[in-house]
mmCIF file of C-alpha atoms in Angstrom:
data_model
loop_
_atom_site.group_PDB
_atom_site.id
_atom_site.type_symbol
_atom_site.label_atom_id
_atom_site.label_comp_id
_atom_site.label_asym_id
_atom_site.label_seq_id
_atom_site.Cartn_x
_atom_site.Cartn_y
_atom_site.Cartn_z
ATOM 1 C CA UNK A 1056 -177.939 35.108 91.518
ATOM 2 C CA UNK A 1057 -181.767 35.082 91.464
ATOM 3 C CA UNK A 1058 -183.670 33.466 88.647
ATOM 4 C CA UNK A 1059 -185.341 35.556 85.950
ATOM 5 C CA UNK A 1060 -189.096 35.926 86.169
ATOM 6 C CA UNK A 1061 -191.174 33.051 84.792
ATOM 7 C CA UNK A 1062 -192.568 35.215 81.979
ATOM 8 C CA UNK A 1063 -189.141 35.361 80.383
ATOM 9 C CA UNK A 1064 -187.122 32.621 78.740
ATOM 10 C CA UNK A 1065 -183.806 32.542 76.901
ATOM 11 C CA UNK A 1066 -183.778 32.171 73.128
ATOM 12 C CA UNK A 1067 -182.507 28.740 72.019
ATOM 13 C CA UNK A 1068 -179.608 28.353 69.672
ATOM 14 C CA UNK A 1069 -180.590 28.283 65.965
ATOM 15 C CA UNK A 1070 -180.172 24.739 64.584
ATOM 16 C CA UNK A 1071 -179.559 25.757 61.031
ATOM 17 C CA UNK A 1072 -179.837 28.709 58.660
ATOM 18 C CA UNK A 1073 -183.452 29.694 57.949
ATOM 19 C CA UNK A 1074 -184.884 28.002 54.822
ATOM 20 C CA UNK A 1075 -186.739 31.184 53.827
ATOM 21 C CA UNK A 1076 -185.680 34.824 53.971
ATOM 22 C CA UNK A 1077 -188.533 36.307 55.985
ATOM 23 C CA UNK A 1078 -186.963 39.745 56.444
ATOM 24 C CA UNK A 1079 -186.521 40.515 52.719
ATOM 25 C CA UNK A 1080 -187.459 44.158 52.176
ATOM 26 C CA UNK A 1081 -186.468 45.264 55.697
ATOM 27 C CA UNK A 1082 -183.645 47.819 55.944
ATOM 28 C CA UNK A 1083 -181.465 47.761 59.055
ATOM 29 C CA UNK A 1084 -178.907 50.436 59.922
ATOM 30 C CA UNK A 1085 -176.090 49.018 62.039
ATOM 31 C CA UNK A 1086 -174.095 51.618 63.942
ATOM 32 C CA UNK A 1087 -170.503 51.285 65.213
ATOM 33 C CA UNK A 1088 -168.211 53.975 66.500
ATOM 34 C CA UNK A 1089 -165.488 52.604 68.738
ATOM 35 C CA UNK A 1090 -163.318 49.504 68.631
ATOM 36 C CA UNK A 1091 -165.562 47.314 70.837
ATOM 37 C CA UNK A 1092 -168.544 48.167 68.609
ATOM 38 C CA UNK A 1093 -166.839 46.743 65.554
ATOM 39 C CA UNK A 1094 -166.269 43.441 67.294
ATOM 40 C CA UNK A 1095 -169.926 43.296 68.288
ATOM 41 C CA UNK A 1096 -171.248 44.486 64.939
ATOM 42 C CA UNK A 1097 -169.667 41.818 62.742
ATOM 43 C CA UNK A 1098 -171.721 38.769 63.820
ATOM 44 C CA UNK A 1099 -174.946 40.760 63.946
ATOM 45 C CA UNK A 1100 -174.407 42.311 60.519
ATOM 46 C CA UNK A 1101 -173.705 38.902 59.008
ATOM 47 C CA UNK A 1102 -176.666 37.321 60.723
ATOM 48 C CA UNK A 1103 -179.119 40.075 59.695
ATOM 49 C CA UNK A 1104 -178.022 39.745 56.053
ATOM 50 C CA UNK A 1105 -178.529 35.939 56.241
ATOM 51 C CA UNK A 1106 -182.215 36.579 56.870
ATOM 52 C CA UNK A 1107 -182.548 38.669 53.686
ATOM 53 C CA UNK A 1108 -182.423 42.068 55.350
ATOM 54 C CA UNK A 1109 -180.757 44.920 53.598
ATOM 55 C CA UNK A 1110 -178.141 46.462 55.870
ATOM 56 C CA UNK A 1111 -176.255 49.732 55.996
ATOM 57 C CA UNK A 1112 -173.115 49.927 58.182
ATOM 58 C CA UNK A 1113 -172.553 53.344 59.720
ATOM 59 C CA UNK A 1114 -169.188 54.267 61.248
ATOM 60 C CA UNK A 1115 -169.673 57.325 63.466
ATOM 61 C CA UNK A 1116 -165.955 58.082 63.560
ATOM 62 C CA UNK A 1117 -165.682 58.117 67.384
ATOM 63 C CA UNK A 1118 -162.490 56.121 66.945
ATOM 64 C CA UNK A 1119 -161.099 57.338 63.658
ATOM 65 C CA UNK A 1120 -157.416 56.648 63.116
ATOM 66 C CA UNK A 1121 -155.854 53.536 61.663
ATOM 67 C CA UNK A 1122 -154.455 52.237 64.907
ATOM 68 C CA UNK A 1123 -157.677 52.686 66.841
ATOM 69 C CA UNK A 1124 -160.232 51.539 64.236
ATOM 70 C CA UNK A 1125 -158.973 50.958 60.678
ATOM 71 C CA UNK A 1126 -157.012 47.767 61.481
ATOM 72 C CA UNK A 1127 -160.097 46.296 63.134
ATOM 73 C CA UNK A 1128 -161.944 46.144 59.777
ATOM 74 C CA UNK A 1129 -159.163 44.012 58.340
ATOM 75 C CA UNK A 1130 -158.853 41.808 61.396
ATOM 76 C CA UNK A 1131 -162.571 41.173 61.618
ATOM 77 C CA UNK A 1132 -163.096 40.754 57.858
ATOM 78 C CA UNK A 1133 -165.678 43.531 58.220
ATOM 79 C CA UNK A 1134 -166.783 45.310 55.083
ATOM 80 C CA UNK A 1135 -166.103 48.970 54.591
ATOM 81 C CA UNK A 1136 -168.740 51.262 56.131
ATOM 82 C CA UNK A 1137 -171.510 52.436 53.850
ATOM 83 C CA UNK A 1138 -171.586 55.773 55.655
ATOM 84 C CA UNK A 1139 -168.990 57.564 57.784
ATOM 85 C CA UNK A 1140 -170.086 60.406 60.108
ATOM 86 C CA UNK A 1141 -166.541 61.562 60.947
ATOM 87 C CA UNK A 1142 -167.601 62.701 64.419
ATOM 88 C CA UNK A 1143 -164.043 62.815 65.758
ATOM 89 C CA UNK A 1144 -163.038 63.510 69.363
ATOM 90 C CA UNK A 1145 -164.139 66.046 71.952
ATOM 91 C CA UNK A 1146 -165.912 66.263 75.266
ATOM 92 C CA UNK A 1147 -168.854 63.965 75.897
ATOM 93 C CA UNK A 1148 -171.308 66.660 75.001
ATOM 94 C CA UNK A 1149 -169.427 67.781 71.888
ATOM 95 C CA UNK A 1150 -168.954 64.241 70.572
ATOM 96 C CA UNK A 1151 -172.484 63.165 71.305
ATOM 97 C CA UNK A 1152 -173.928 66.267 69.658
ATOM 98 C CA UNK A 1153 -171.692 65.787 66.566
ATOM 99 C CA UNK A 1154 -172.904 62.233 66.121
ATOM 100 C CA UNK A 1155 -176.543 63.248 66.636
ATOM 101 C CA UNK A 1156 -176.379 66.024 64.084
ATOM 102 C CA UNK A 1157 -174.845 63.879 61.381
ATOM 103 C CA UNK A 1158 -176.903 60.780 62.116
ATOM 104 C CA UNK A 1159 -180.172 62.680 62.059
ATOM 105 C CA UNK A 1160 -179.517 63.836 58.514
ATOM 106 C CA UNK A 1161 -178.535 60.346 57.442
ATOM 107 C CA UNK A 1162 -181.580 58.743 59.068
ATOM 108 C CA UNK A 1163 -183.931 61.238 57.295
ATOM 109 C CA UNK A 1164 -182.373 60.169 53.976
ATOM 110 C CA UNK A 1165 -182.228 56.422 54.546
ATOM 111 C CA UNK A 1166 -185.597 56.002 56.357
ATOM 112 C CA UNK A 1167 -184.747 52.517 57.648
ATOM 113 C CA UNK A 1168 -186.970 50.053 59.488
ATOM 114 C CA UNK A 1169 -184.449 49.433 62.236
ATOM 115 C CA UNK A 1170 -181.398 50.958 63.939
ATOM 116 C CA UNK A 1171 -179.041 48.645 65.811
ATOM 117 C CA UNK A 1172 -176.637 50.030 68.371
ATOM 118 C CA UNK A 1173 -174.032 48.347 70.585
ATOM 119 C CA UNK A 1174 -172.531 48.740 74.017
ATOM 120 C CA UNK A 1175 -172.154 51.986 75.942
ATOM 121 C CA UNK A 1176 -170.106 54.553 74.032
ATOM 122 C CA UNK A 1177 -171.275 58.084 73.174
ATOM 123 C CA UNK A 1178 -172.151 56.991 69.600
ATOM 124 C CA UNK A 1179 -174.543 54.387 71.035
ATOM 125 C CA UNK A 1180 -176.486 56.922 73.075
ATOM 126 C CA UNK A 1181 -176.471 59.522 70.304
ATOM 127 C CA UNK A 1182 -177.871 57.227 67.614
ATOM 128 C CA UNK A 1183 -180.438 55.627 69.910
ATOM 129 C CA UNK A 1184 -181.749 59.103 70.806
ATOM 130 C CA UNK A 1185 -182.023 60.178 67.204
ATOM 131 C CA UNK A 1186 -183.822 56.932 66.256
ATOM 132 C CA UNK A 1187 -186.260 57.254 69.130
ATOM 133 C CA UNK A 1188 -187.209 60.846 68.229
ATOM 134 C CA UNK A 1189 -187.583 59.872 64.561
ATOM 135 C CA UNK A 1190 -189.948 57.014 65.479
ATOM 136 C CA UNK A 1191 -187.599 54.363 64.033
ATOM 137 C CA UNK A 1192 -187.452 51.049 65.860
ATOM 138 C CA UNK A 1193 -184.128 50.721 67.759
ATOM 139 C CA UNK A 1194 -182.383 47.632 69.159
ATOM 140 C CA UNK A 1195 -179.644 47.668 71.783
ATOM 141 C CA UNK A 1196 -177.179 44.830 71.753
ATOM 142 C CA UNK A 1197 -175.525 44.266 75.129
ATOM 143 C CA UNK A 1198 -178.461 45.790 76.992
ATOM 144 C CA UNK A 1199 -178.942 45.746 80.744
ATOM 145 C CA UNK A 1200 -175.318 45.891 81.903
ATOM 146 C CA UNK A 1201 -174.983 47.885 85.078
ATOM 147 C CA UNK A 1202 -172.044 48.685 87.344
ATOM 148 C CA UNK A 1203 -174.063 50.778 89.771
ATOM 149 C CA UNK A 1204 -171.509 53.611 89.414
ATOM 150 C CA UNK A 1205 -172.978 56.695 87.815
ATOM 151 C CA UNK A 1206 -169.628 58.470 87.942
ATOM 152 C CA UNK A 1207 -168.765 56.368 84.918
ATOM 153 C CA UNK A 1208 -170.041 58.066 81.674
ATOM 154 C CA UNK A 1209 -170.631 54.628 80.186
ATOM 155 C CA UNK A 1210 -173.133 53.836 82.927
ATOM 156 C CA UNK A 1211 -175.247 56.872 82.001
ATOM 157 C CA UNK A 1212 -175.079 55.833 78.311
ATOM 158 C CA UNK A 1213 -176.254 52.328 79.155
ATOM 159 C CA UNK A 1214 -179.207 53.448 81.269
ATOM 160 C CA UNK A 1215 -180.494 56.024 78.806
ATOM 161 C CA UNK A 1216 -179.982 53.822 75.712
ATOM 162 C CA UNK A 1217 -182.007 51.008 77.333
ATOM 163 C CA UNK A 1218 -184.857 53.395 78.115
ATOM 164 C CA UNK A 1219 -184.933 54.522 74.504
ATOM 165 C CA UNK A 1220 -184.648 51.226 72.634
ATOM 166 C CA UNK A 1221 -187.501 48.924 71.678
ATOM 167 C CA UNK A 1222 -185.551 45.626 71.527
ATOM 168 C CA UNK A 1223 -183.104 44.814 74.327
ATOM 169 C CA UNK A 1224 -180.661 41.998 73.795
ATOM 170 C CA UNK A 1225 -178.899 40.854 76.986
ATOM 171 C CA UNK A 1226 -175.767 38.815 77.580
ATOM 172 C CA UNK A 1227 -176.589 37.533 81.043
ATOM 173 C CA UNK A 1228 -179.456 36.803 83.479
ATOM 174 C CA UNK A 1229 -178.301 39.719 85.671
ATOM 175 C CA UNK A 1230 -178.777 42.100 82.739
ATOM 176 C CA UNK A 1231 -182.269 40.722 82.197
ATOM 177 C CA UNK A 1232 -183.121 41.373 85.818
ATOM 178 C CA UNK A 1233 -181.808 44.919 85.635
ATOM 179 C CA UNK A 1234 -183.997 45.702 82.598
ATOM 180 C CA UNK A 1235 -187.174 44.230 84.060
ATOM 181 C CA UNK A 1236 -186.608 45.964 87.381
ATOM 182 C CA UNK A 1237 -186.202 49.289 85.555
ATOM 183 C CA UNK A 1238 -189.544 48.874 83.799
ATOM 184 C CA UNK A 1239 -188.805 47.213 80.479
ATOM 185 C CA UNK A 1240 -191.655 45.094 79.165
ATOM 186 C CA UNK A 1241 -190.903 41.316 79.174
ATOM 187 C CA UNK A 1242 -191.469 41.035 75.420
ATOM 188 C CA UNK A 1243 -188.727 43.621 74.846
ATOM 189 C CA UNK A 1244 -186.024 41.678 76.671
ATOM 190 C CA UNK A 1245 -184.181 38.720 75.197
ATOM 191 C CA UNK A 1246 -181.316 36.752 76.700
ATOM 192 C CA UNK A 1247 -179.274 35.841 73.607
ATOM 193 C CA UNK A 1248 -175.715 35.442 74.752
ATOM 194 C CA UNK A 1249 -172.659 37.523 73.907
ATOM 195 C CA UNK A 1250 -171.872 38.681 70.389
ATOM 196 C CA UNK A 1251 -168.290 39.443 71.334
ATOM 197 C CA UNK A 1252 -167.892 35.756 71.990
ATOM 198 C CA UNK A 1253 -169.277 35.023 68.513
ATOM 199 C CA UNK A 1254 -166.450 37.041 67.004
ATOM 200 C CA UNK A 1255 -163.799 35.587 69.369
ATOM 201 C CA UNK A 1256 -164.720 32.023 68.597
ATOM 202 C CA UNK A 1257 -164.869 32.725 64.858
ATOM 203 C CA UNK A 1258 -161.475 34.475 64.760
ATOM 204 C CA UNK A 1259 -159.546 32.669 67.494
ATOM 205 C CA UNK A 1260 -157.639 30.290 65.220
ATOM 206 C CA UNK A 1261 -156.498 33.232 63.081
ATOM 207 C CA UNK A 1262 -155.465 35.123 66.196
ATOM 208 C CA UNK A 1263 -153.434 32.290 67.593
ATOM 209 C CA UNK A 1264 -151.614 31.908 64.330
ATOM 210 C CA UNK A 1265 -150.379 35.496 64.453
ATOM 211 C CA UNK A 1266 -146.604 35.998 65.032
ATOM 212 C CA UNK A 1267 -147.077 38.821 67.536
ATOM 213 C CA UNK A 1268 -145.568 36.910 70.503
ATOM 214 C CA UNK A 1269 -142.499 35.947 68.516
ATOM 215 C CA UNK A 1270 -142.189 39.433 67.057
ATOM 216 C CA UNK A 1271 -142.168 40.869 70.621
ATOM 217 C CA UNK A 1272 -139.782 38.205 71.928
ATOM 218 C CA UNK A 1273 -142.425 36.694 74.280
ATOM 219 C CA UNK A 1274 -143.183 33.108 75.155
ATOM 220 C CA UNK A 1275 -146.614 31.807 76.157
ATOM 221 C CA UNK A 1276 -147.082 32.071 79.889
ATOM 222 C CA UNK A 1277 -143.980 34.137 80.342
ATOM 223 C CA UNK A 1278 -145.559 37.561 80.706
ATOM 224 C CA UNK A 1279 -148.628 39.405 81.949
ATOM 225 C CA UNK A 1280 -150.766 41.749 79.870
ATOM 226 C CA UNK A 1281 -151.833 45.179 81.133
ATOM 227 C CA UNK A 1282 -154.430 47.575 79.724
ATOM 228 C CA UNK A 1283 -155.551 50.862 81.365
ATOM 229 C CA UNK A 1284 -157.584 53.605 79.774
ATOM 230 C CA UNK A 1285 -160.423 54.687 82.062
ATOM 231 C CA UNK A 1286 -160.193 58.276 83.376
ATOM 232 C CA UNK A 1287 -160.678 57.116 86.975
ATOM 233 C CA UNK A 1288 -157.388 55.232 86.695
ATOM 234 C CA UNK A 1289 -155.230 57.315 84.398
ATOM 235 C CA UNK A 1290 -156.371 60.892 85.074
ATOM 236 C CA UNK A 1291 -156.189 60.966 88.869
ATOM 237 C CA UNK A 1292 -152.440 61.393 89.765
ATOM 238 C CA UNK A 1293 -152.748 59.661 93.181
ATOM 239 C CA UNK A 1294 -154.649 56.663 91.787
ATOM 240 C CA UNK A 1295 -152.245 56.287 88.866
ATOM 241 C CA UNK A 1296 -149.193 56.527 91.126
ATOM 242 C CA UNK A 1297 -150.556 53.862 93.468
ATOM 243 C CA UNK A 1298 -151.339 51.544 90.535
ATOM 244 C CA UNK A 1299 -147.874 52.020 89.047
ATOM 245 C CA UNK A 1300 -146.302 51.113 92.386
ATOM 246 C CA UNK A 1301 -148.368 47.933 92.495
ATOM 247 C CA UNK A 1302 -147.741 47.056 88.865
ATOM 248 C CA UNK A 1303 -144.007 47.561 89.376
ATOM 249 C CA UNK A 1304 -144.037 44.988 92.187
ATOM 250 C CA UNK A 1305 -145.974 42.523 90.055
ATOM 251 C CA UNK A 1306 -143.545 43.041 87.178
ATOM 252 C CA UNK A 1307 -140.663 41.932 89.387
ATOM 253 C CA UNK A 1308 -141.940 38.366 89.130
ATOM 254 C CA UNK A 1309 -144.044 38.588 85.916
ATOM 255 C CA UNK A 1310 -142.950 41.093 83.279
ATOM 256 C CA UNK A 1311 -145.888 43.106 81.964
ATOM 257 C CA UNK A 1312 -146.645 44.111 78.386
ATOM 258 C CA UNK A 1313 -148.699 47.303 78.163
ATOM 259 C CA UNK A 1314 -150.376 48.154 74.793
ATOM 260 C CA UNK A 1315 -151.429 51.721 75.544
ATOM 261 C CA UNK A 1316 -154.087 53.938 74.111
ATOM 262 C CA UNK A 1317 -152.342 57.142 72.858
ATOM 263 C CA UNK A 1318 -154.094 59.158 75.569
ATOM 264 C CA UNK A 1319 -152.859 56.808 78.277
ATOM 265 C CA UNK A 1320 -149.333 56.786 76.933
ATOM 266 C CA UNK A 1321 -149.230 60.553 77.112
ATOM 267 C CA UNK A 1322 -150.240 60.400 80.799
ATOM 268 C CA UNK A 1323 -147.411 58.033 81.668
ATOM 269 C CA UNK A 1324 -144.456 59.861 80.161
ATOM 270 C CA UNK A 1325 -141.341 58.394 81.902
ATOM 271 C CA UNK A 1326 -143.184 57.054 84.956
ATOM 272 C CA UNK A 1327 -143.294 53.363 84.065
ATOM 273 C CA UNK A 1328 -141.483 51.090 86.562
ATOM 274 C CA UNK A 1329 -138.896 48.569 85.380
ATOM 275 C CA UNK A 1330 -140.469 45.411 84.006
ATOM 276 C CA UNK A 1331 -143.380 47.109 82.277
ATOM 277 C CA UNK A 1332 -142.954 47.353 78.514
ATOM 278 C CA UNK A 1333 -145.008 49.986 76.710
ATOM 279 C CA UNK A 1334 -146.081 49.433 73.117
ATOM 280 C CA UNK A 1335 -148.653 51.119 70.862
ATOM 281 C CA UNK A 1336 -152.262 49.956 70.304
ATOM 282 C CA UNK A 1337 -152.634 46.499 68.737
ATOM 283 C CA UNK A 1338 -155.324 45.175 66.390
ATOM 284 C CA UNK A 1339 -158.052 42.803 67.333
ATOM 285 C CA UNK A 1340 -156.290 39.580 66.354
ATOM 286 C CA UNK A 1341 -153.027 40.545 68.082
ATOM 287 C CA UNK A 1342 -154.946 41.536 71.193
ATOM 288 C CA UNK A 1343 -156.579 38.090 71.360
ATOM 289 C CA UNK A 1344 -153.217 36.403 70.781
ATOM 290 C CA UNK A 1345 -151.559 38.422 73.552
ATOM 291 C CA UNK A 1346 -154.403 37.675 76.006
ATOM 292 C CA UNK A 1347 -154.306 33.953 75.187
ATOM 293 C CA UNK A 1348 -150.541 33.780 75.725
ATOM 294 C CA UNK A 1349 -150.521 35.746 79.007
ATOM 295 C CA UNK A 1350 -150.247 34.132 82.420
ATOM 296 C CA UNK A 1351 -152.294 36.969 83.825
ATOM 297 C CA UNK A 1352 -154.264 39.967 82.479
ATOM 298 C CA UNK A 1353 -154.743 43.204 84.453
ATOM 299 C CA UNK A 1354 -157.263 45.556 82.940
ATOM 300 C CA UNK A 1355 -160.012 48.156 83.402
ATOM 301 C CA UNK A 1356 -161.696 47.146 80.120
ATOM 302 C CA UNK A 1357 -165.101 45.489 80.137
ATOM 303 C CA UNK A 1358 -164.565 43.643 76.862
ATOM 304 C CA UNK A 1359 -161.286 42.102 78.034
ATOM 305 C CA UNK A 1360 -163.015 40.736 81.098
ATOM 306 C CA UNK A 1361 -165.262 38.752 78.749
ATOM 307 C CA UNK A 1362 -162.521 37.744 76.339
ATOM 308 C CA UNK A 1363 -160.247 36.398 79.075
ATOM 309 C CA UNK A 1364 -163.132 34.360 80.442
ATOM 310 C CA UNK A 1365 -163.634 32.683 77.074
ATOM 311 C CA UNK A 1366 -159.872 32.152 76.696
ATOM 312 C CA UNK A 1367 -159.598 30.754 80.242
ATOM 313 C CA UNK A 1368 -156.955 33.310 81.270
ATOM 314 C CA UNK A 1369 -156.911 34.797 84.840
ATOM 315 C CA UNK A 1370 -158.062 38.447 84.774
ATOM 316 C CA UNK A 1371 -157.821 41.107 87.517
ATOM 317 C CA UNK A 1372 -160.106 44.083 86.990
ATOM 318 C CA UNK A 1373 -158.556 47.259 88.356
ATOM 319 C CA UNK A 1374 -161.854 48.889 89.270
ATOM 320 C CA UNK A 1375 -164.200 48.880 92.283
ATOM 321 C CA UNK A 1376 -167.082 47.380 90.298
ATOM 322 C CA UNK A 1377 -167.931 45.692 87.034
ATOM 323 C CA UNK A 1378 -170.982 45.778 84.777
ATOM 324 C CA UNK A 1379 -170.077 42.201 83.769
ATOM 325 C CA UNK A 1380 -170.436 40.189 87.033
ATOM 326 C CA UNK A 1381 -170.951 36.984 85.058
ATOM 327 C CA UNK A 1382 -167.228 37.025 84.326
ATOM 328 C CA UNK A 1383 -166.634 36.763 88.064
ATOM 329 C CA UNK A 1384 -169.367 34.251 89.016
ATOM 330 C CA UNK A 1385 -168.934 32.028 85.924
ATOM 331 C CA UNK A 1386 -165.581 33.074 84.515
ATOM 332 C CA UNK A 1387 -161.964 33.842 85.285
ATOM 333 C CA UNK A 1388 -162.257 37.457 86.336
ATOM 334 C CA UNK A 1389 -161.777 39.028 89.805
ATOM 335 C CA UNK A 1390 -162.570 42.655 90.686
ATOM 336 C CA UNK A 1391 -159.672 43.819 92.863
ATOM 337 C CA UNK A 1392 -160.092 47.633 93.046
ATOM 338 C CA UNK A 1393 -157.178 50.017 93.037
ATOM 339 C CA UNK A 1394 -155.543 49.574 96.452
ATOM 340 C CA UNK A 1395 -151.928 48.713 95.690
ATOM 341 C CA UNK A 1396 -151.571 46.079 98.377
ATOM 342 C CA UNK A 1397 -154.813 44.351 97.298
ATOM 343 C CA UNK A 1398 -153.759 44.409 93.603
ATOM 344 C CA UNK A 1399 -150.382 42.892 94.358
ATOM 345 C CA UNK A 1400 -151.802 40.179 96.618
ATOM 346 C CA UNK A 1401 -154.465 39.202 94.090
ATOM 347 C CA UNK A 1402 -151.935 39.066 91.260
ATOM 348 C CA UNK A 1403 -149.542 36.847 93.174
ATOM 349 C CA UNK A 1404 -152.397 34.526 94.156
ATOM 350 C CA UNK A 1405 -153.671 34.293 90.588
ATOM 351 C CA UNK A 1406 -150.225 33.515 89.288
ATOM 352 C CA UNK A 1407 -149.742 30.792 91.917
ATOM 353 C CA UNK A 1408 -153.271 29.387 91.748
ATOM 354 C CA UNK A 1409 -155.012 30.388 88.579
ATOM 355 C CA UNK A 1410 -158.793 29.853 88.467
ATOM 356 C CA UNK A 1411 -160.162 26.934 86.462
ATOM 357 C CA UNK A 1412 -161.400 27.838 82.966
ATOM 358 C CA UNK A 1413 -165.189 28.089 82.653
ATOM 359 C CA UNK A 1414 -167.641 29.852 80.359
ATOM 360 C CA UNK A 1415 -171.198 31.107 80.888
ATOM 361 C CA UNK A 1416 -174.112 29.403 79.155
ATOM 362 C CA UNK A 1417 -175.174 30.850 75.796
ATOM 363 C CA UNK A 1418 -171.620 32.220 75.218
ATOM 364 C CA UNK A 1419 -171.508 29.696 72.396
ATOM 365 C CA UNK A 1420 -170.936 31.684 69.202
ATOM 366 C CA UNK A 1421 -174.614 31.968 68.155
ATOM 367 C CA UNK A 1422 -175.778 35.194 69.788
ATOM 368 C CA UNK A 1423 -175.838 37.116 66.483
ATOM 369 C CA UNK A 1424 -178.003 34.422 64.908
ATOM 370 C CA UNK A 1425 -180.460 34.593 67.808
ATOM 371 C CA UNK A 1426 -180.713 38.349 67.505
ATOM 372 C CA UNK A 1427 -181.365 38.200 63.777
ATOM 373 C CA UNK A 1428 -183.977 35.486 64.178
ATOM 374 C CA UNK A 1429 -185.920 37.539 66.685
ATOM 375 C CA UNK A 1430 -185.801 40.691 64.569
ATOM 376 C CA UNK A 1431 -186.715 38.827 61.405
ATOM 377 C CA UNK A 1432 -189.836 37.476 63.114
ATOM 378 C CA UNK A 1433 -190.989 40.769 64.542
ATOM 379 C CA UNK A 1434 -190.018 43.437 62.044
ATOM 380 C CA UNK A 1435 -192.636 44.524 59.476
ATOM 381 C CA UNK A 1436 -191.219 45.012 55.996
ATOM 382 C CA UNK A 1437 -191.483 48.455 54.432
ATOM 383 C CA UNK A 1438 -189.356 51.543 54.468
ATOM 384 C CA UNK A 1439 -189.453 53.583 57.648
ATOM 385 C CA UNK A 1440 -191.507 51.254 59.825
ATOM 386 C CA UNK A 1441 -192.290 52.994 63.101
ATOM 387 C CA UNK A 1442 -191.257 51.728 66.488
ATOM 388 C CA UNK A 1443 -193.926 49.560 68.134
ATOM 389 C CA UNK A 1444 -196.174 51.246 70.626
ATOM 390 C CA UNK A 1445 -196.067 49.801 74.170
ATOM 391 C CA UNK A 1446 -198.613 51.864 76.076
ATOM 392 C CA UNK A 1447 -196.939 53.712 78.893
ATOM 393 C CA UNK A 1448 -193.505 53.812 77.328
ATOM 394 C CA UNK A 1449 -191.132 52.034 79.775
ATOM 395 C CA UNK A 1450 -192.448 53.710 82.870
ATOM 396 C CA UNK A 1451 -191.020 52.140 85.896
#
């Protein structure tokens, strides 16, 4: 890993809550649409409010049923949304357009000083684009992640969102380097840590107290956890067949629990090998409890790569790349691809010789506070403050 340029420095941890409320009068719209967004939004929303900002929470409705989003509000102690766009499902174009159409109308009515978006889902791109065209300052939390694989829709969303946003909050030095290489101005880019870790550390005790393992008849260390949802894994019949063969072999020595997205469950039908137990989606706290109790996690989820690193649990990523390389270089994750023989060999090795627990710097539970402190210092008060001008806008 190369060092970030000398013009850039990480933001230190806040030592205490600010004595004054410098952002009073500023209105921030915080946008969440899918399950990972809610996890990221909670610490940022709380931290912005601690500075005196007025906040509006917008749920785009990209994940809209109780199992996929409703239970997360309870688990995260997240307040009910102030506005719900009810975008629903559809193709990438249909869903993105639905969010844009609804959010444009809402933004015209609210006229906020700031829009905050998270991650890489369609809602993120849609709301960043609307904010940019409306001249409203936009901040991207979890900026700069890159897998290098443009066949992933999320990669396109990341790249475009970072080009549109004015404030770019990164989780890792690699993300900072990506942003600066792509032409972001140094004063836009801030290494603040990982807001998902903020939520995990805040809610971990509650998660570990959950009865989910006992309810499922599991004992800590006596099972592996599996999650699959990416189209490259579940929509290609040959790829899915090969993965199921590998997973069946792993399940012979380590039974696997598989909480499945409804779309994934429909793809599997009766194809699951013996030893793999399919259950429905679980809430945030139960997901953390199941990860913490597993001897091994196999996944194609970006967020789970991060969570397992914090929990110190071995993780195998069933993809050819990751936008979160810090979980490999400074965590417990290994990118093993989709070749059945490679997956089985890596799983057996991880079970026999698990990697030592370790956690990246700044993944300390204070990322949300760092973000709020930066925005409170730099945002002008007053309804509808325009995005700052930066000369040649992010040419690069």
